[in-house]
mmCIF file of C-alpha atoms (C1' of nucleotides) in Angstrom:
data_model
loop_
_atom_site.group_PDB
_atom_site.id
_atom_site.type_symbol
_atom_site.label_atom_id
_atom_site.label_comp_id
_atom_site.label_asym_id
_atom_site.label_seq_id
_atom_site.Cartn_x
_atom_site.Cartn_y
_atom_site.Cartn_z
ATOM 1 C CA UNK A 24 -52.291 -0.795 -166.084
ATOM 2 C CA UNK A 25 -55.901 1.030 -165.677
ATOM 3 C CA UNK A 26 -58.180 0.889 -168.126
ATOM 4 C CA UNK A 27 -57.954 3.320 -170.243
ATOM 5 C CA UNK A 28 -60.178 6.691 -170.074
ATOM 6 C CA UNK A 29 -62.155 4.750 -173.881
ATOM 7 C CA UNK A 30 -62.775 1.970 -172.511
ATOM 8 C CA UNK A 31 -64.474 3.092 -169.706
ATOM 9 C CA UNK A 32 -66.063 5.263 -171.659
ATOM 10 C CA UNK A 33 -67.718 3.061 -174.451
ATOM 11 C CA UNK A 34 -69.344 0.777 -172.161
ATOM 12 C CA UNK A 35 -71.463 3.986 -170.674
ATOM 13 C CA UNK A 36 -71.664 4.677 -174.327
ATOM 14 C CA UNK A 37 -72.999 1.670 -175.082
ATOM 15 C CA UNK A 38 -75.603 1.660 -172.299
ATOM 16 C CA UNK A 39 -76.714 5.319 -173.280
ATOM 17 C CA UNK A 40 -77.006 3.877 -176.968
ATOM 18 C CA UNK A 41 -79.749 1.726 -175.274
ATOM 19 C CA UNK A 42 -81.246 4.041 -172.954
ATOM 20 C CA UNK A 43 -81.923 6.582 -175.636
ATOM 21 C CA UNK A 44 -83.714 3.907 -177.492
ATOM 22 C CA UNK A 45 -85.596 3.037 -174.370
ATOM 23 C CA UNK A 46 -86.313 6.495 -174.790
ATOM 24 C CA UNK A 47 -88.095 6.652 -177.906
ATOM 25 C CA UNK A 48 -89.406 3.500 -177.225
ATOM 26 C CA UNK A 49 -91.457 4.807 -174.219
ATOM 27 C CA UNK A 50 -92.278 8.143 -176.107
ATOM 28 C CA UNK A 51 -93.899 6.158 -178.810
ATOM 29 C CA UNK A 52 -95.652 3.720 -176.231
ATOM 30 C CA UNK A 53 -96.896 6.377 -174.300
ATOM 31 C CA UNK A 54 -98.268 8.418 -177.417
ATOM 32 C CA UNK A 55 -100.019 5.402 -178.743
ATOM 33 C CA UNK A 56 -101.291 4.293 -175.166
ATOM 34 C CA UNK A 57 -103.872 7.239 -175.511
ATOM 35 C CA UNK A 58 -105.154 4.731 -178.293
ATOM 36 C CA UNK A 59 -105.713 1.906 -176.612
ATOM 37 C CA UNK A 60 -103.040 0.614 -179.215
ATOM 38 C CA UNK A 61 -100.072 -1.816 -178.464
ATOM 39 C CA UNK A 62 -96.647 -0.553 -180.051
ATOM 40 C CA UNK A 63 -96.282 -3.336 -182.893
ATOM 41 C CA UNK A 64 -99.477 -2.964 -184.348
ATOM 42 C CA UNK A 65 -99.040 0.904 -184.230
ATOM 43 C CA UNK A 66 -95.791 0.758 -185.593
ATOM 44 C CA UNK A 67 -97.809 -1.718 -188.513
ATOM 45 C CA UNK A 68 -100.292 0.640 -188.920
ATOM 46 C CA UNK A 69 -97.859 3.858 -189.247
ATOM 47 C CA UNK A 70 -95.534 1.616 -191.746
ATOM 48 C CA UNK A 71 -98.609 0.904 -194.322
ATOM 49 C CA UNK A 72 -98.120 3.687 -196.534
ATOM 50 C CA UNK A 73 -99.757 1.831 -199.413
ATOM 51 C CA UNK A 74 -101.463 -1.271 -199.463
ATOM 52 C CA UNK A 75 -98.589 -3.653 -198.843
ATOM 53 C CA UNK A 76 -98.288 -7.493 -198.967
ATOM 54 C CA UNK A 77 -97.429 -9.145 -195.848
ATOM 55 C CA UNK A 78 -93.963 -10.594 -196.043
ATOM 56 C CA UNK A 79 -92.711 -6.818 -197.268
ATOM 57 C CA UNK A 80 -94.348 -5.689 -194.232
ATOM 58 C CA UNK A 81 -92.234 -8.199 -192.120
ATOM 59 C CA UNK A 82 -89.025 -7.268 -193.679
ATOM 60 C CA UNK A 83 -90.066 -3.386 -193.234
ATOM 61 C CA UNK A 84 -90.322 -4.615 -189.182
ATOM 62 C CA UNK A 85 -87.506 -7.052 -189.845
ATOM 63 C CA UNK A 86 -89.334 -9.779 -187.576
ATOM 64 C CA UNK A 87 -90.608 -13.388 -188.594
ATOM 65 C CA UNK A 88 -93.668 -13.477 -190.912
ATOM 66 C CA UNK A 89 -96.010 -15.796 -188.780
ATOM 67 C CA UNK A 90 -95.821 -12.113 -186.539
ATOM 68 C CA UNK A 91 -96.953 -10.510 -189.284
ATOM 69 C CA UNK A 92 -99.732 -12.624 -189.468
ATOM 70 C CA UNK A 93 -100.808 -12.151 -185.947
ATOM 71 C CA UNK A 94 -100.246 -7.967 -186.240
ATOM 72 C CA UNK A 95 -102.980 -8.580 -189.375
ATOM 73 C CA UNK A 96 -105.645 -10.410 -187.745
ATOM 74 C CA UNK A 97 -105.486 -7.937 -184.685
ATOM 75 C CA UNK A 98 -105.544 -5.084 -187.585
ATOM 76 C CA UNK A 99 -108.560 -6.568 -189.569
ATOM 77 C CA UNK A 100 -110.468 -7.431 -186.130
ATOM 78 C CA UNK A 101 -110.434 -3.830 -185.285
ATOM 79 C CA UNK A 102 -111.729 -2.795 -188.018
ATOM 80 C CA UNK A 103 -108.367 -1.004 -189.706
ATOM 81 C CA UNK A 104 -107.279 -3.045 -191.954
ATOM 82 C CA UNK A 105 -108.404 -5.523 -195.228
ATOM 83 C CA UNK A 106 -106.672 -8.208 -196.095
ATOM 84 C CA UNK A 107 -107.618 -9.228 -199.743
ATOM 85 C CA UNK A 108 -105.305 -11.854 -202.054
ATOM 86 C CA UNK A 109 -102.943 -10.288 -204.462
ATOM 87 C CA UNK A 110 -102.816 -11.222 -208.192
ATOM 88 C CA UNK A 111 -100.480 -13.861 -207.016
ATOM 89 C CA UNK A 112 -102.533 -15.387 -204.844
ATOM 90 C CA UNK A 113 -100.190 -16.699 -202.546
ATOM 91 C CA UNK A 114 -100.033 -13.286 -201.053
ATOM 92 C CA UNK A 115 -102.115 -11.219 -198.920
ATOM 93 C CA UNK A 116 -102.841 -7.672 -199.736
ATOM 94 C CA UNK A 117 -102.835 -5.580 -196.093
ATOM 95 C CA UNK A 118 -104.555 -2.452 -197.070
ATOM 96 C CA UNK A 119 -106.054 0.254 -194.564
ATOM 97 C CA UNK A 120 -109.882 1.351 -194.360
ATOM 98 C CA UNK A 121 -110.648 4.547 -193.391
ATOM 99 C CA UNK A 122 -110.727 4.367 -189.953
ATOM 100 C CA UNK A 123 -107.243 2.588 -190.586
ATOM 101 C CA UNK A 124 -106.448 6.039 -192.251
ATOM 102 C CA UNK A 125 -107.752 8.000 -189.885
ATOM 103 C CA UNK A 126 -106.150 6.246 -186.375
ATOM 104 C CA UNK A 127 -102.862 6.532 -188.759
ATOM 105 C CA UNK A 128 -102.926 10.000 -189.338
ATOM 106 C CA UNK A 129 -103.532 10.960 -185.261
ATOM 107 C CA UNK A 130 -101.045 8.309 -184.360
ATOM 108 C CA UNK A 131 -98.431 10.083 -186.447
ATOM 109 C CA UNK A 132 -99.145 13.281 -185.074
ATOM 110 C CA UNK A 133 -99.562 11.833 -181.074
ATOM 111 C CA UNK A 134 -96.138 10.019 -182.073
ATOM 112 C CA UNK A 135 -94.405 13.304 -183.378
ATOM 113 C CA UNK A 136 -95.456 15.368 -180.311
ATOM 114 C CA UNK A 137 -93.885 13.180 -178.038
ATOM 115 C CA UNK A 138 -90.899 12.621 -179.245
ATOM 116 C CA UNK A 139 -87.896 13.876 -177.341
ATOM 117 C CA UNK A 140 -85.803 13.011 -180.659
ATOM 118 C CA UNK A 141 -87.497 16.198 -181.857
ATOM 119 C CA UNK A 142 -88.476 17.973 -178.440
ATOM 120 C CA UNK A 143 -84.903 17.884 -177.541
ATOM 121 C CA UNK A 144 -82.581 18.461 -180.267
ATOM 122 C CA UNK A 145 -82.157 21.027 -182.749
ATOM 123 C CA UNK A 146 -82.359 20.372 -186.555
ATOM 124 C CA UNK A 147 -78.696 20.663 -186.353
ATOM 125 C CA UNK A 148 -78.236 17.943 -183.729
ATOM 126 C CA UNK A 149 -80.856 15.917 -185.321
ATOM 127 C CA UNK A 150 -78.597 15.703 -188.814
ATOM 128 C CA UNK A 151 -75.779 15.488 -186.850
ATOM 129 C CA UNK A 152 -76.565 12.375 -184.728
ATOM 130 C CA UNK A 153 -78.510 10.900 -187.608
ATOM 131 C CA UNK A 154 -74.219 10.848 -188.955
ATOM 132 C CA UNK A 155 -72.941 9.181 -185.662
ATOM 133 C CA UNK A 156 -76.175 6.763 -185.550
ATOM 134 C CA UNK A 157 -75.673 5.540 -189.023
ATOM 135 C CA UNK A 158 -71.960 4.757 -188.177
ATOM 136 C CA UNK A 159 -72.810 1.980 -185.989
ATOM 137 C CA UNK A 160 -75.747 0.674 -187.554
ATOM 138 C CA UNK A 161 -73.816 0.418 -190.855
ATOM 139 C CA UNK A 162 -70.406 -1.070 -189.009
ATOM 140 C CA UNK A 163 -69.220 -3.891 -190.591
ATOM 141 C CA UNK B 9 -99.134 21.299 -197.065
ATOM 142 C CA UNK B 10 -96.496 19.038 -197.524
ATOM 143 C CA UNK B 11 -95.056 17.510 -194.266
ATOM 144 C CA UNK B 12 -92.261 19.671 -193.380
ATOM 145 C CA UNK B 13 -88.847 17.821 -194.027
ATOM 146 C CA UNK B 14 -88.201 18.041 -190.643
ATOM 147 C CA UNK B 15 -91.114 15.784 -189.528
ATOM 148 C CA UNK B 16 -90.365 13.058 -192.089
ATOM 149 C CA UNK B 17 -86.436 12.900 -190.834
ATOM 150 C CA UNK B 18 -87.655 12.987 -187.453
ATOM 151 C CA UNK B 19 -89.377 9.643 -187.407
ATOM 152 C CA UNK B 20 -86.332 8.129 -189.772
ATOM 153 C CA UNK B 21 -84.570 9.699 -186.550
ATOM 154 C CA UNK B 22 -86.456 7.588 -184.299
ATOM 155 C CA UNK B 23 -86.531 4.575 -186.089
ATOM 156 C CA UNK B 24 -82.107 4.988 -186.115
ATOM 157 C CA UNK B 25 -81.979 5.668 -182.714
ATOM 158 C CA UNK B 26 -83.643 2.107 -182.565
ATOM 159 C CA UNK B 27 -81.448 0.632 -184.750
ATOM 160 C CA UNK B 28 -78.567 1.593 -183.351
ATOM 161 C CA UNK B 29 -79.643 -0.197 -180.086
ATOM 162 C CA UNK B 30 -80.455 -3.291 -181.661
ATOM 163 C CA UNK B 31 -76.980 -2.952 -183.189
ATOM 164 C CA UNK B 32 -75.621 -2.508 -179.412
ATOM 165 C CA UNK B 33 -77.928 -5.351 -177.775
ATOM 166 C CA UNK B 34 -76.588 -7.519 -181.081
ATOM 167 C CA UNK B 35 -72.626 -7.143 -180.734
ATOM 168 C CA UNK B 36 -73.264 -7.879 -176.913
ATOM 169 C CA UNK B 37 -75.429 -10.798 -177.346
ATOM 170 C CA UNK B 38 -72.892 -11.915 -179.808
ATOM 171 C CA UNK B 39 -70.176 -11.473 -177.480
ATOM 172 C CA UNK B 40 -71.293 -13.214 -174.476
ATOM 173 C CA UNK B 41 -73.458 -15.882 -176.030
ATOM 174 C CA UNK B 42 -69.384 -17.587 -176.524
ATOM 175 C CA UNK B 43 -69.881 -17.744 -172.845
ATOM 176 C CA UNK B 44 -73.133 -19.474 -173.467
ATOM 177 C CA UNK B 45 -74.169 -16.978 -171.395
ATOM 178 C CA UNK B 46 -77.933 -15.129 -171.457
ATOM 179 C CA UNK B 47 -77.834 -11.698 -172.107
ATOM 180 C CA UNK B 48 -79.470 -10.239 -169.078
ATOM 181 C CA UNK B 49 -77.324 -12.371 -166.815
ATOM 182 C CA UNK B 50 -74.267 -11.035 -168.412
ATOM 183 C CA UNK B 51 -75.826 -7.699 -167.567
ATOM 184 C CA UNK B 52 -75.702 -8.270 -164.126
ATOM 185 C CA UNK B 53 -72.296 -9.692 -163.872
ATOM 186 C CA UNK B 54 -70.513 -6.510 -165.515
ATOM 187 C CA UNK B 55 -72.263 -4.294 -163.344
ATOM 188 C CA UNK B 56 -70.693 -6.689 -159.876
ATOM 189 C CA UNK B 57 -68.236 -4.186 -159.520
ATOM 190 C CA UNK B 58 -68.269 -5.099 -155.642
ATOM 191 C CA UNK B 59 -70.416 -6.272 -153.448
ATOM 192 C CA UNK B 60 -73.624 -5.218 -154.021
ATOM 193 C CA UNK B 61 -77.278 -5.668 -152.723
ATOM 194 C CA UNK B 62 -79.944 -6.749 -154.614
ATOM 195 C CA UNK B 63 -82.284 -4.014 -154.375
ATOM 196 C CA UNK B 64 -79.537 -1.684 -155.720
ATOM 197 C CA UNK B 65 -78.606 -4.339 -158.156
ATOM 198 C CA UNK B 66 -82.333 -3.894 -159.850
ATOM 199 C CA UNK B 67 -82.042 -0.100 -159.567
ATOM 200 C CA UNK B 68 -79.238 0.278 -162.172
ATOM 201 C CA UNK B 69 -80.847 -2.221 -164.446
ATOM 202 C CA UNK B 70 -84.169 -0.509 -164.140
ATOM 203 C CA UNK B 71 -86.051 -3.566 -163.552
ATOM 204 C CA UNK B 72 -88.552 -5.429 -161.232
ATOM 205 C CA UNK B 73 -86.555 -6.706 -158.102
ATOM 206 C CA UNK B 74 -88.184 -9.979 -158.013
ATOM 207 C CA UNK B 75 -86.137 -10.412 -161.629
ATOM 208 C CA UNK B 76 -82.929 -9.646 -159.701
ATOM 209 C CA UNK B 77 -84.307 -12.626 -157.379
ATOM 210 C CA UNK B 78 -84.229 -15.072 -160.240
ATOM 211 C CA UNK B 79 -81.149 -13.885 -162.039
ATOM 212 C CA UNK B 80 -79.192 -13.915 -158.680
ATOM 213 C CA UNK B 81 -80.885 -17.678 -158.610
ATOM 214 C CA UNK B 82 -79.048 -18.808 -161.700
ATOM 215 C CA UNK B 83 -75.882 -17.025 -160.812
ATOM 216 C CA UNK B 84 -75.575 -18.626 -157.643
ATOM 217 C CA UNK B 85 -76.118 -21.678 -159.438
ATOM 218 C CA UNK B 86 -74.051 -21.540 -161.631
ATOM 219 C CA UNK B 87 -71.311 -21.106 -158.965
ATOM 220 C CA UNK B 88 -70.574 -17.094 -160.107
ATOM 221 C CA UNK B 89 -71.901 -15.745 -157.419
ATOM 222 C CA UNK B 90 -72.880 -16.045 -153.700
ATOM 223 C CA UNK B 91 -75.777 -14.776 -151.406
ATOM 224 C CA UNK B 92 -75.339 -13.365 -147.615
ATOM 225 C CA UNK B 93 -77.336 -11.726 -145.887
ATOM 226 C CA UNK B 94 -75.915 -8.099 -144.929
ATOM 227 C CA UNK B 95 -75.489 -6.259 -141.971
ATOM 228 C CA UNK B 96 -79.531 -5.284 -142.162
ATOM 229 C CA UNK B 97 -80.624 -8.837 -142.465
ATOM 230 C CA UNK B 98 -83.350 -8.269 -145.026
ATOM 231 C CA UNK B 99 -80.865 -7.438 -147.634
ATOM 232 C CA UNK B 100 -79.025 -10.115 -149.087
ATOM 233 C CA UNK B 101 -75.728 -9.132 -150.672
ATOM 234 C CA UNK B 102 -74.314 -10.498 -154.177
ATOM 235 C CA UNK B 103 -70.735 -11.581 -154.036
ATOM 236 C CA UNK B 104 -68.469 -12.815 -157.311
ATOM 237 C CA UNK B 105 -66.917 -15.767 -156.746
ATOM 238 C CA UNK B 106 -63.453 -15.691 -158.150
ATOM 239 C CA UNK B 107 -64.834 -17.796 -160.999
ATOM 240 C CA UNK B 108 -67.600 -14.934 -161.727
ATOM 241 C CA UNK B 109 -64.671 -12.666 -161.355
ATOM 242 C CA UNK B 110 -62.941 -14.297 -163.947
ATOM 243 C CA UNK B 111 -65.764 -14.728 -165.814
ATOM 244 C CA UNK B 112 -66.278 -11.185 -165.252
ATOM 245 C CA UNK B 113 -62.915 -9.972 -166.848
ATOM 246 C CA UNK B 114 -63.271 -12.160 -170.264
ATOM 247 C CA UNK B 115 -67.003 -10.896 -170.523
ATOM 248 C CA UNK B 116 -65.730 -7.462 -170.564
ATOM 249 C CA UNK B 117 -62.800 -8.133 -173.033
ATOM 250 C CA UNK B 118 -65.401 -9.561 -175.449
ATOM 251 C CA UNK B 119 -68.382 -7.428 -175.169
ATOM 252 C CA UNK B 120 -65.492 -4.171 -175.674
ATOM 253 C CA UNK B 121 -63.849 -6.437 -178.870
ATOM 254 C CA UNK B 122 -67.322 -7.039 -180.520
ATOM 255 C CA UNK B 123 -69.030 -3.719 -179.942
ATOM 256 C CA UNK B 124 -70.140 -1.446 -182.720
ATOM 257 C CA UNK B 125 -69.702 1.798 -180.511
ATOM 258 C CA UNK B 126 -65.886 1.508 -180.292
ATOM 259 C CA UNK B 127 -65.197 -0.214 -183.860
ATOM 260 C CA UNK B 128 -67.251 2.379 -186.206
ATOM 261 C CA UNK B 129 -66.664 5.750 -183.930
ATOM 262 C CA UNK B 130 -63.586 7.676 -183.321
ATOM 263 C CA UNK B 131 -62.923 8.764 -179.890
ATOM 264 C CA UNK B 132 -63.945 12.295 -181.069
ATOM 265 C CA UNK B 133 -67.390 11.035 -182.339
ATOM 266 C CA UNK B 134 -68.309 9.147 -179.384
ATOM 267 C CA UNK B 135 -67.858 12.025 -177.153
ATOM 268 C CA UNK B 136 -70.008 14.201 -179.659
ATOM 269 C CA UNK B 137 -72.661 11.288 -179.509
ATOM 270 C CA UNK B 138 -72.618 11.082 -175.645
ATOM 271 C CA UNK B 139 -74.410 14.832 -175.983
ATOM 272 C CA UNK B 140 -76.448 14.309 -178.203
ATOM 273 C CA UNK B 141 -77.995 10.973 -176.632
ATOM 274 C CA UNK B 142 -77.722 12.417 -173.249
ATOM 275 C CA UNK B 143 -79.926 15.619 -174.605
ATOM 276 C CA UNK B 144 -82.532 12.679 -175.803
ATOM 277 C CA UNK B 145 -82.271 10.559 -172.380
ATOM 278 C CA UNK B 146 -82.074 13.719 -170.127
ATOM 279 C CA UNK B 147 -85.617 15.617 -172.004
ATOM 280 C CA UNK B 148 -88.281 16.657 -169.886
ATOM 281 C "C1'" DA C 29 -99.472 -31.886 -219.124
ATOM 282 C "C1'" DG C 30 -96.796 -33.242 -215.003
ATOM 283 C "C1'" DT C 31 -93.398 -32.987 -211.543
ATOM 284 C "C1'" DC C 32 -90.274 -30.584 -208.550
ATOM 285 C "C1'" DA C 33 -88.497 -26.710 -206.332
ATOM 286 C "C1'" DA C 34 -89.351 -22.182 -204.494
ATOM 287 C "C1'" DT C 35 -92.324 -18.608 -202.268
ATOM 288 C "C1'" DA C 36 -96.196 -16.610 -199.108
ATOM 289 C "C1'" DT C 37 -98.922 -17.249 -195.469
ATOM 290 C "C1'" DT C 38 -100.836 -19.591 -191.555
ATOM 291 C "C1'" DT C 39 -101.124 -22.418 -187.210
ATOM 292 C "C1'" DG C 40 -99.607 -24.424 -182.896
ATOM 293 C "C1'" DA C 41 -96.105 -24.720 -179.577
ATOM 294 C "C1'" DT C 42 -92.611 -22.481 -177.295
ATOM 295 C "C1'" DT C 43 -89.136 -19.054 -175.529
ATOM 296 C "C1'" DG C 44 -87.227 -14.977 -173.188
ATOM 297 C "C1'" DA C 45 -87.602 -11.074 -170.646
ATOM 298 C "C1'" DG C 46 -89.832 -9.212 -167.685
ATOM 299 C "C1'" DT C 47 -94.123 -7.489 -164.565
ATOM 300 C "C1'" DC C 48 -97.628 -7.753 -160.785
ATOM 301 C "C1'" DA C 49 -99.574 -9.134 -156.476
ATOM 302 C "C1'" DA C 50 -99.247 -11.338 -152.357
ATOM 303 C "C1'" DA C 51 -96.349 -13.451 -148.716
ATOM 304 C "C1'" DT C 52 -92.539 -13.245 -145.539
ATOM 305 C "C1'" DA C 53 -89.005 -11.229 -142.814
ATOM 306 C "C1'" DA C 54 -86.600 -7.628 -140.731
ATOM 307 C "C1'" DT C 55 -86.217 -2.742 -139.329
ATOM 308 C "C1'" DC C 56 -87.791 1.879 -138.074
ATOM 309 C "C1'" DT C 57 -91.062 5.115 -135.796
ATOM 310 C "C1'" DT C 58 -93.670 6.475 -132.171
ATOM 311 C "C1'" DA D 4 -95.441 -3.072 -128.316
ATOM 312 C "C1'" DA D 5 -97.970 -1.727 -132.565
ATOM 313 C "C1'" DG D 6 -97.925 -0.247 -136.934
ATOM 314 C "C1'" DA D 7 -95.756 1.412 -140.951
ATOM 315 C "C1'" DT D 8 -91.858 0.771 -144.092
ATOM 316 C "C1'" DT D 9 -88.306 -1.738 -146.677
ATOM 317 C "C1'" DA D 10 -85.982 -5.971 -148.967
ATOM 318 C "C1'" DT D 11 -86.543 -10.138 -150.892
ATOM 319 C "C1'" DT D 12 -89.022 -14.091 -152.550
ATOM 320 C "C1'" DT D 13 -92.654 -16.937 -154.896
ATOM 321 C "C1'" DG D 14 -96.285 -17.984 -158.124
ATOM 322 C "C1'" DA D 15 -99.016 -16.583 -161.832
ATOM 323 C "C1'" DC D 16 -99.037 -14.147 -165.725
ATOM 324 C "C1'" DT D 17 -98.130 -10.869 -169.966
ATOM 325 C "C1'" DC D 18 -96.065 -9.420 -174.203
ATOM 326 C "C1'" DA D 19 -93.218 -9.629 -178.112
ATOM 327 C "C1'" DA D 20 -91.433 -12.619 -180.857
ATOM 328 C "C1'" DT D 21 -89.491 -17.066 -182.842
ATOM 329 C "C1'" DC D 22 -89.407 -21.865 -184.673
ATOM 330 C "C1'" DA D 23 -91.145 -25.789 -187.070
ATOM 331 C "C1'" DA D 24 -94.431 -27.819 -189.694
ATOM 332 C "C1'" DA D 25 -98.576 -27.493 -192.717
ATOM 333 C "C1'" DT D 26 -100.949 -25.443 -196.693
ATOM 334 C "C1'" DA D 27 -101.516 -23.071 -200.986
ATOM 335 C "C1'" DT D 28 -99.822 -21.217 -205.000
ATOM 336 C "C1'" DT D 29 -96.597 -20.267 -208.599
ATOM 337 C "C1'" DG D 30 -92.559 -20.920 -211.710
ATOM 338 C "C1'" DA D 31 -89.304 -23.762 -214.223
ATOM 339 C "C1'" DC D 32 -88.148 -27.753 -216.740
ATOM 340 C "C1'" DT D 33 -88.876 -31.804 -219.258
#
DNA sequence: AGTCAATATTTGATTGAGTCAAATAATCTT
DNA sequence: AAGATTATTTGACTCAATCAAATATTGACT
């Protein structure tokens, strides 16, 4: 019997699953390259929409919390972040300071402009693969 | 001005496209680690369809050839696959054994039982998602 | 008040996946 | 035959991230 035509088929699927993420992955290196800026901490920066406490911000990344750690002191070295204890003062309050604000703002905007999730498909095709996307990520 | 809807969704977009990967990498990882089997050498036995040289090898998994070097190294321990030189004798050529042939054939039964991509997606749906990612991998 | 369990962060060590540069070997060009 | 090109290999290294153990604080219960 030869495979059938689906099976062939959903491996290349698979591996274009991956490539497109590759994809955005490079988009969003490349347009945070410009600032000297390595992906994680970008993507920490863009995430820290208020001041946030540490372990949220590892669940946000969904990675281990001793990264998050690491992500902060590289944040508060360069000048872009705070880290201040909360009331509970077990944790850590990760807040932005201006020039946090400001990077996170032209990040966003470097980030949008090269994105070929937006470059190359319509609005349509955007709402309709956010569908197919959320299909696998939300299989059992 | 409030960001346009379109902007917000975009980088939601992003961040699914992402996802959806991880979801991919996950089910795959899942499937051969049963093998007890890395991930990246897994890669590299599915894609032994025949005899292949190494160069090529590191072409279709977009990757450094010196990591095709090692990889081949623990395949050829392993006793899944051999190295001979080729007619042009600076290429060495990657053979299956019949046990990385076998192996071969249950990786691909497992990685196709566990993945996401088949389960949660009709046949329809994954076609319609093949354009859409190929518009995202193919952009300028 | 005092103890015990749970929670948040930090540190040091380590892993996995891969890259880069230089070395070697063989082939092609002229 | 010389020099440029191509394929593979080796050693050193990077980057993203995890794990395990230590520390600090809080909450719950008696």
């Amino acid at each position: 019997m030869t495979p059938s035509p689906t099976q062939a088929n959903s491996s290349e699927l698979a591996t274009l699953v991956v490539r497109a993420s590759e994809r955005v992955k490079s988009d969003f290196a490349r347009a945070v390259a410009v600032f000297d800026f390595p992906p994680p901490l970008a993507r920490a920066v863009l995430l820290l929409d208020q001041p946030a406490q540490m372990g949220c911000l590892a669940t946000q990344m969904s990675c281990d919390q001793s990264y998050i750690t690491r992500l902060a002191d590289d944040l508060v070295k360069r000048g872009l972040a705070t880290r201040a204890p909360g009331a509970d003062r077990r944790v850590q309050v990760l807040t932005l300071t201006p020039a946090g604000e400001d990077l996170k703002a032209k990040l966003a905007t470097a980030v949008s402009r090269e994105s070929s999730v937006v470059n190359a498909l319509t609005a349509t095709q955007q709402s309709e693969l956010s569908v197919l996307l959320s299909g696998i990520v939300n299989a059992p």
